[in-house]
Amino acid sequence: MKKTQTAMLAALTAFAPMAALAEDSADPIVIPIHNWSSQIVMSNVVGQILSEQGANVEYVTTDSQAVYESIRLGDVTLEMEVWEGAFGASFRAAQEKGGIVDVGDHDAVTREDWWYPMWTKEACPGLPAWEALNDCAEVFATVETGDKGRYLDGPVDWLKHGKERVEALDMNFTVINAGSAAALWAEIGAAEADKKPIVVFNWTPNFAEAVWPGEFVEFPEWEDGCDKDPAVGPNPDALYDCGNPADGYLKKAAWDGMEEKWPAAYETLGKISFTNPQIAEMAKLVDVEEMEPEEAAAEWLEANKDVWQGWIN
């Protein structure tokens, strides 16, 4: 760990534009931490880069939806993972009020939706079509859900609207919310031993796609307005009757005062862009290799100098 950090710090120091950095405020750049591994590691990666450029960095644990209001007000400085499906609405609402800016997209393309491991398809062969779930709902039933199928959604604060979709599409399912991302991985791992059919919330990029091959359920294709206008989507009387975007963005956001207060850090933030494999690797370091996020960030930086050194040169 110490060797990795020492090498990373030396490399950062060699590339840091020190003259420009003198313009940045000594006040802390506040980076939020949420409840999934890639965001935590990525935030630490960026925090370590900015720290070695000379910035004063602080981390705060925040709600993943409310953070956009905090950024808008300047209480939090930036956000590294604005997922279109999960947080697009909160981000847009904050933008409409003013005080938060779009700092560009990552190269990564995201998808967040109902998902199943491939062994599930043997018990419900009509998949990935969403209608097939109703035809074999009893396959997914548990004591908790009675004769209805069980769908394990993400944590409540991710606002995935699983219950609303079930109602809008008249699905014979009960939605249960997981307490954390770790609970979702535990569900998949527990089902793997005897190939128990399950359907859970999942997303890409993350490490799970490399560990458990699977597929997303194909719901009615996302149309802009499906979450706001009942007329959009197959059910004219309901919202959320579409799937999530299959090629969603992953953005960076910042307080609109960041560029003036920390110009060098803001310039670096604008250059940062991660790919799907890079983000999956960050999550794997914590979720599979069981590193602490700070250690995982240092490990990632050491192994990917060719990626990030250009951001600060």
Short mmCIF file of C-alpha atoms in Angstrom, two decimals:
data_model
loop_
_atom_site.label_atom_id
_atom_site.label_comp_id
_atom_site.label_asym_id
_atom_site.label_seq_id
_atom_site.Cartn_x
_atom_site.Cartn_y
_atom_site.Cartn_z
CA MET A 1 0.00 0.00 0.00
CA LYS A 2 2.72 2.52 0.97
CA LYS A 3 4.80 1.64 -2.11
CA THR A 4 1.79 2.09 -4.36
CA GLN A 5 0.91 5.47 -2.85
CA THR A 6 4.53 6.66 -2.97
CA ALA A 7 4.86 5.81 -6.66
CA MET A 8 1.54 7.41 -7.46
CA LEU A 9 2.39 10.59 -5.54
CA ALA A 10 5.75 10.88 -7.29
CA ALA A 11 4.11 10.58 -10.68
CA LEU A 12 1.50 13.15 -9.81
CA THR A 13 4.09 15.60 -8.55
CA ALA A 14 6.05 15.26 -11.77
CA PHE A 15 3.05 16.19 -13.88
CA ALA A 16 1.29 18.78 -11.69
CA PRO A 17 1.26 22.31 -13.22
CA MET A 18 2.25 24.04 -10.01
CA ALA A 19 2.18 27.60 -11.30
CA ALA A 20 -1.45 27.32 -12.34
CA LEU A 21 -2.42 25.56 -9.15
CA ALA A 22 -1.39 28.56 -7.06
CA GLU A 23 -4.60 30.25 -8.24
CA ASP A 24 -6.84 27.70 -6.55
CA SER A 25 -8.48 28.47 -3.23
CA ALA A 26 -7.22 26.75 -0.09
CA ASP A 27 -10.82 26.05 0.92
CA PRO A 28 -11.78 22.37 0.71
CA ILE A 29 -13.16 20.82 -2.45
CA VAL A 30 -15.99 18.69 -1.07
CA ILE A 31 -16.47 15.35 -2.84
CA PRO A 32 -19.58 13.27 -2.05
CA ILE A 33 -19.54 9.55 -1.26
CA HIS A 34 -22.60 7.39 -2.00
CA ASN A 35 -23.50 3.75 -1.55
CA TRP A 36 -22.04 1.87 -4.51
CA SER A 37 -18.43 0.90 -5.01
CA SER A 38 -17.49 2.44 -8.35
CA GLN A 39 -18.63 5.89 -7.21
CA ILE A 40 -16.71 5.60 -3.95
CA VAL A 41 -13.50 4.46 -5.62
CA MET A 42 -13.79 6.94 -8.48
CA SER A 43 -14.35 9.78 -6.02
CA ASN A 44 -11.22 8.73 -4.16
CA VAL A 45 -9.26 8.48 -7.41
CA VAL A 46 -10.22 12.03 -8.33
CA GLY A 47 -9.70 13.25 -4.77
CA GLN A 48 -6.19 11.81 -4.68
CA ILE A 49 -5.34 13.44 -8.01
CA LEU A 50 -6.64 16.83 -6.88
CA SER A 51 -4.93 16.52 -3.48
CA GLU A 52 -1.56 15.96 -5.09
CA GLN A 53 -2.15 18.92 -7.38
CA GLY A 54 -2.33 20.96 -4.20
CA ALA A 55 -6.07 21.01 -3.50
CA ASN A 56 -7.57 20.64 -0.05
CA VAL A 57 -10.05 17.76 -0.46
CA GLU A 58 -12.78 16.58 1.90
CA TYR A 59 -15.19 13.66 1.50
CA VAL A 60 -18.75 13.67 2.81
CA THR A 61 -21.33 10.87 2.80
CA THR A 62 -24.46 12.13 1.08
CA ASP A 63 -27.80 10.95 -0.28
CA SER A 64 -27.42 10.12 -3.97
CA GLN A 65 -30.51 12.12 -4.97
CA ALA A 66 -30.25 15.09 -2.60
CA VAL A 67 -26.60 15.66 -3.56
CA TYR A 68 -27.61 17.73 -6.61
CA GLU A 69 -29.33 20.28 -4.43
CA SER A 70 -26.23 20.33 -2.20
CA ILE A 71 -24.02 20.98 -5.23
CA ARG A 72 -26.34 23.70 -6.49
CA LEU A 73 -26.04 25.47 -3.13
CA GLY A 74 -22.26 25.07 -3.02
CA ASP A 75 -22.23 22.77 0.02
CA VAL A 76 -20.76 19.99 -2.15
CA THR A 77 -18.36 20.82 -4.98
CA LEU A 78 -18.75 18.08 -7.57
CA GLU A 79 -20.27 14.72 -8.47
CA MET A 80 -18.40 12.09 -10.50
CA GLU A 81 -21.25 9.71 -11.41
CA VAL A 82 -24.49 11.27 -12.67
CA TRP A 83 -26.30 8.21 -14.07
CA GLU A 84 -29.02 9.15 -16.54
CA GLY A 85 -31.45 6.45 -15.45
CA ALA A 86 -31.10 6.88 -11.70
CA PHE A 87 -30.26 10.54 -11.21
CA GLY A 88 -31.06 12.34 -14.45
CA ALA A 89 -34.32 13.76 -13.12
CA SER A 90 -32.71 15.11 -9.93
CA PHE A 91 -29.82 16.57 -11.92
CA ARG A 92 -32.15 18.29 -14.39
CA ALA A 93 -34.29 19.68 -11.58
CA ALA A 94 -31.22 21.21 -9.95
CA GLN A 95 -30.08 22.65 -13.29
CA GLU A 96 -33.43 24.36 -13.74
CA LYS A 97 -32.95 26.12 -10.40
CA GLY A 98 -29.41 27.18 -11.27
CA GLY A 99 -26.10 26.79 -9.49
CA ILE A 100 -24.98 23.46 -10.97
CA VAL A 101 -23.18 22.84 -14.25
CA ASP A 102 -22.66 19.88 -16.57
CA VAL A 103 -18.90 19.21 -16.74
CA GLY A 104 -19.18 16.65 -19.53
CA ASP A 105 -19.80 12.96 -20.10
CA HIS A 106 -17.57 10.02 -19.35
CA ASP A 107 -16.84 7.71 -22.27
CA ALA A 108 -18.81 5.05 -20.41
CA VAL A 109 -22.33 4.15 -21.58
CA THR A 110 -24.72 3.11 -18.84
CA ARG A 111 -27.75 0.91 -18.44
CA GLU A 112 -29.79 0.35 -15.29
CA ASP A 113 -32.75 -2.01 -15.20
CA TRP A 114 -34.24 -5.35 -14.19
CA TRP A 115 -31.66 -8.08 -14.77
CA TYR A 116 -31.27 -11.84 -14.36
CA PRO A 117 -28.31 -14.28 -14.43
CA MET A 118 -28.33 -16.56 -17.47
CA TRP A 119 -29.38 -19.67 -15.55
CA THR A 120 -32.73 -17.96 -14.92
CA LYS A 121 -33.56 -18.11 -18.62
CA GLU A 122 -33.79 -21.89 -18.44
CA ALA A 123 -36.73 -21.57 -16.02
CA CYS A 124 -38.36 -18.72 -17.95
CA PRO A 125 -37.44 -19.25 -21.62
CA GLY A 126 -39.47 -16.30 -22.93
CA LEU A 127 -36.92 -13.88 -21.50
CA PRO A 128 -35.63 -11.24 -22.07
CA ALA A 129 -39.11 -10.02 -23.10
CA TRP A 130 -40.79 -8.49 -20.04
CA GLU A 131 -44.10 -10.19 -20.80
CA ALA A 132 -42.43 -13.53 -20.13
CA LEU A 133 -42.03 -12.61 -16.47
CA ASN A 134 -45.79 -12.64 -15.95
CA ASP A 135 -46.09 -16.00 -17.70
CA CYS A 136 -43.67 -17.56 -15.21
CA ALA A 137 -44.14 -15.30 -12.17
CA GLU A 138 -44.56 -18.36 -9.91
CA VAL A 139 -40.94 -19.32 -10.67
CA PHE A 140 -39.84 -16.18 -8.83
CA ALA A 141 -42.34 -16.44 -5.96
CA THR A 142 -41.16 -16.66 -2.35
CA VAL A 143 -42.79 -17.01 1.05
CA GLU A 144 -42.52 -13.24 1.31
CA THR A 145 -44.44 -12.60 -1.93
CA GLY A 146 -47.00 -15.43 -1.94
CA ASP A 147 -48.11 -16.33 -5.45
CA LYS A 148 -46.47 -13.25 -6.96
CA GLY A 149 -42.97 -13.11 -8.33
CA ARG A 150 -40.28 -11.34 -6.32
CA TYR A 151 -38.19 -8.56 -7.82
CA LEU A 152 -35.31 -7.18 -5.76
CA ASP A 153 -34.93 -3.51 -6.60
CA GLY A 154 -32.10 -1.16 -5.65
CA PRO A 155 -32.02 0.82 -2.40
CA VAL A 156 -34.96 3.18 -1.90
CA ASP A 157 -32.86 6.32 -2.37
CA TRP A 158 -31.91 5.24 -5.90
CA LEU A 159 -35.53 5.93 -6.94
CA LYS A 160 -35.77 3.21 -9.57
CA HIS A 161 -39.59 3.23 -9.58
CA GLY A 162 -39.91 -0.54 -9.69
CA LYS A 163 -43.27 -0.49 -7.91
CA GLU A 164 -44.64 2.10 -10.29
CA ARG A 165 -43.55 0.04 -13.29
CA VAL A 166 -45.14 -3.11 -11.90
CA GLU A 167 -48.43 -1.23 -11.48
CA ALA A 168 -48.22 0.53 -14.85
CA LEU A 169 -47.61 -2.72 -16.75
CA ASP A 170 -49.93 -4.82 -14.55
CA MET A 171 -47.16 -7.24 -13.62
CA ASN A 172 -47.74 -10.12 -11.23
CA PHE A 173 -44.74 -9.14 -9.11
CA THR A 174 -43.96 -7.73 -5.69
CA VAL A 175 -41.08 -5.26 -5.47
CA ILE A 176 -38.69 -5.54 -2.52
CA ASN A 177 -35.98 -2.92 -2.02
CA ALA A 178 -32.44 -4.02 -1.22
CA GLY A 179 -30.69 -2.17 1.57
CA SER A 180 -27.47 -1.71 -0.38
CA ALA A 181 -25.59 -2.69 -3.52
CA ALA A 182 -23.88 -5.40 -1.47
CA ALA A 183 -27.30 -6.95 -0.78
CA LEU A 184 -27.89 -7.27 -4.52
CA TRP A 185 -24.57 -9.07 -5.02
CA ALA A 186 -25.35 -11.34 -2.06
CA GLU A 187 -28.71 -12.23 -3.65
CA ILE A 188 -27.05 -13.26 -6.91
CA GLY A 189 -24.29 -15.16 -5.14
CA ALA A 190 -26.75 -17.07 -2.96
CA ALA A 191 -28.85 -18.04 -5.99
CA GLU A 192 -25.84 -19.25 -7.96
CA ALA A 193 -25.19 -22.42 -5.94
CA ASP A 194 -28.43 -24.16 -6.92
CA LYS A 195 -29.18 -21.98 -9.98
CA LYS A 196 -32.27 -20.46 -8.38
CA PRO A 197 -34.15 -18.19 -10.83
CA ILE A 198 -34.00 -14.55 -9.70
CA VAL A 199 -34.59 -11.10 -11.13
CA VAL A 200 -32.84 -8.13 -9.53
CA PHE A 201 -31.86 -4.56 -10.26
CA ASN A 202 -28.47 -4.32 -11.93
CA TRP A 203 -26.47 -1.85 -13.94
CA THR A 204 -23.49 -1.49 -16.21
CA PRO A 205 -20.68 -0.67 -15.80
CA ASN A 206 -19.91 -2.71 -12.71
CA PHE A 207 -17.92 -5.82 -11.87
CA ALA A 208 -20.95 -8.14 -11.83
CA GLU A 209 -21.12 -8.49 -15.61
CA ALA A 210 -17.74 -10.23 -15.59
CA VAL A 211 -18.64 -12.53 -12.68
CA TRP A 212 -22.23 -13.50 -13.54
CA PRO A 213 -23.19 -13.45 -17.23
CA GLY A 214 -26.75 -12.27 -17.59
CA GLU A 215 -29.22 -10.12 -19.50
CA PHE A 216 -31.38 -7.08 -18.90
CA VAL A 217 -35.14 -7.52 -19.18
CA GLU A 218 -36.42 -5.79 -22.31
CA PHE A 219 -39.30 -3.51 -21.33
CA PRO A 220 -41.10 -1.11 -23.69
CA GLU A 221 -38.38 1.12 -25.10
CA TRP A 222 -37.62 4.28 -23.17
CA GLU A 223 -39.19 7.43 -24.58
CA ASP A 224 -38.46 10.90 -23.30
CA GLY A 225 -41.34 11.87 -21.02
CA CYS A 226 -42.18 8.34 -19.89
CA ASP A 227 -41.55 9.50 -16.32
CA LYS A 228 -43.59 12.71 -16.64
CA ASP A 229 -46.39 12.26 -19.17
CA PRO A 230 -48.85 9.34 -18.93
CA ALA A 231 -49.50 9.65 -22.67
CA VAL A 232 -45.95 8.48 -23.34
CA GLY A 233 -45.57 4.69 -23.24
CA PRO A 234 -48.02 1.83 -23.71
CA ASN A 235 -50.25 2.64 -20.70
CA PRO A 236 -51.97 6.01 -21.28
CA ASP A 237 -52.95 6.24 -17.62
CA ALA A 238 -49.60 5.68 -15.93
CA LEU A 239 -46.01 6.86 -15.66
CA TYR A 240 -42.92 4.63 -15.68
CA ASP A 241 -44.37 2.14 -18.18
CA CYS A 242 -41.08 2.14 -20.14
CA GLY A 243 -37.69 0.60 -19.50
CA ASN A 244 -34.74 2.78 -18.56
CA PRO A 245 -32.50 4.18 -21.34
CA ALA A 246 -30.43 1.37 -22.85
CA ASP A 247 -27.55 3.73 -23.71
CA GLY A 248 -27.65 6.23 -20.87
CA TYR A 249 -25.07 8.89 -20.14
CA LEU A 250 -22.68 9.07 -17.20
CA LYS A 251 -21.94 12.71 -16.46
CA LYS A 252 -19.84 14.83 -14.16
CA ALA A 253 -21.45 17.79 -12.41
CA ALA A 254 -20.08 20.69 -10.37
CA TRP A 255 -21.09 23.76 -8.40
CA ASP A 256 -21.11 26.68 -10.82
CA GLY A 257 -18.64 28.55 -8.63
CA MET A 258 -15.99 25.83 -8.87
CA GLU A 259 -14.35 27.11 -12.04
CA GLU A 260 -13.69 30.54 -10.55
CA LYS A 261 -12.67 29.31 -7.08
CA TRP A 262 -10.58 26.28 -8.13
CA PRO A 263 -9.71 26.88 -11.82
CA ALA A 264 -6.95 24.26 -12.04
CA ALA A 265 -9.05 21.58 -10.35
CA TYR A 266 -12.00 22.46 -12.57
CA GLU A 267 -9.84 22.13 -15.68
CA THR A 268 -8.70 18.70 -14.53
CA LEU A 269 -12.29 17.65 -13.80
CA GLY A 270 -13.31 18.59 -17.33
CA LYS A 271 -10.63 16.31 -18.80
CA ILE A 272 -11.45 13.27 -16.68
CA SER A 273 -13.36 10.56 -18.52
CA PHE A 274 -13.65 6.90 -17.57
CA THR A 275 -14.69 3.94 -19.75
CA ASN A 276 -16.95 1.00 -18.86
CA PRO A 277 -14.02 -1.41 -18.24
CA GLN A 278 -12.18 1.13 -16.10
CA ILE A 279 -15.22 1.72 -13.89
CA ALA A 280 -15.89 -2.01 -13.63
CA GLU A 281 -12.29 -2.53 -12.51
CA MET A 282 -12.68 0.09 -9.77
CA ALA A 283 -15.74 -1.69 -8.42
CA LYS A 284 -14.02 -5.08 -8.63
CA LEU A 285 -11.13 -3.92 -6.43
CA VAL A 286 -13.62 -3.35 -3.59
CA ASP A 287 -16.40 -5.85 -4.28
CA VAL A 288 -14.24 -8.83 -5.28
CA GLU A 289 -10.74 -8.13 -3.99
CA GLU A 290 -12.09 -6.54 -0.79
CA MET A 291 -9.79 -3.52 -0.75
CA GLU A 292 -10.66 -0.37 1.15
CA PRO A 293 -11.77 2.39 -1.26
CA GLU A 294 -8.72 4.57 -0.57
CA GLU A 295 -6.39 1.64 -1.24
CA ALA A 296 -8.34 0.65 -4.35
CA ALA A 297 -8.03 4.20 -5.69
CA ALA A 298 -4.26 4.22 -5.15
CA GLU A 299 -3.99 0.78 -6.78
CA TRP A 300 -6.00 1.93 -9.79
CA LEU A 301 -3.89 5.08 -10.19
CA GLU A 302 -0.66 3.10 -10.06
CA ALA A 303 -1.90 0.65 -12.71
CA ASN A 304 -3.36 3.29 -15.04
CA LYS A 305 -0.79 6.08 -15.25
CA ASP A 306 -1.18 6.22 -19.02
CA VAL A 307 -4.87 7.03 -18.53
CA TRP A 308 -4.82 9.84 -15.99
CA GLN A 309 -1.49 11.59 -16.47
CA GLY A 310 -2.81 13.31 -19.58
CA TRP A 311 -5.61 14.86 -17.54
CA ILE A 312 -3.18 16.90 -15.45
CA ASN A 313 -0.48 17.67 -18.04
#
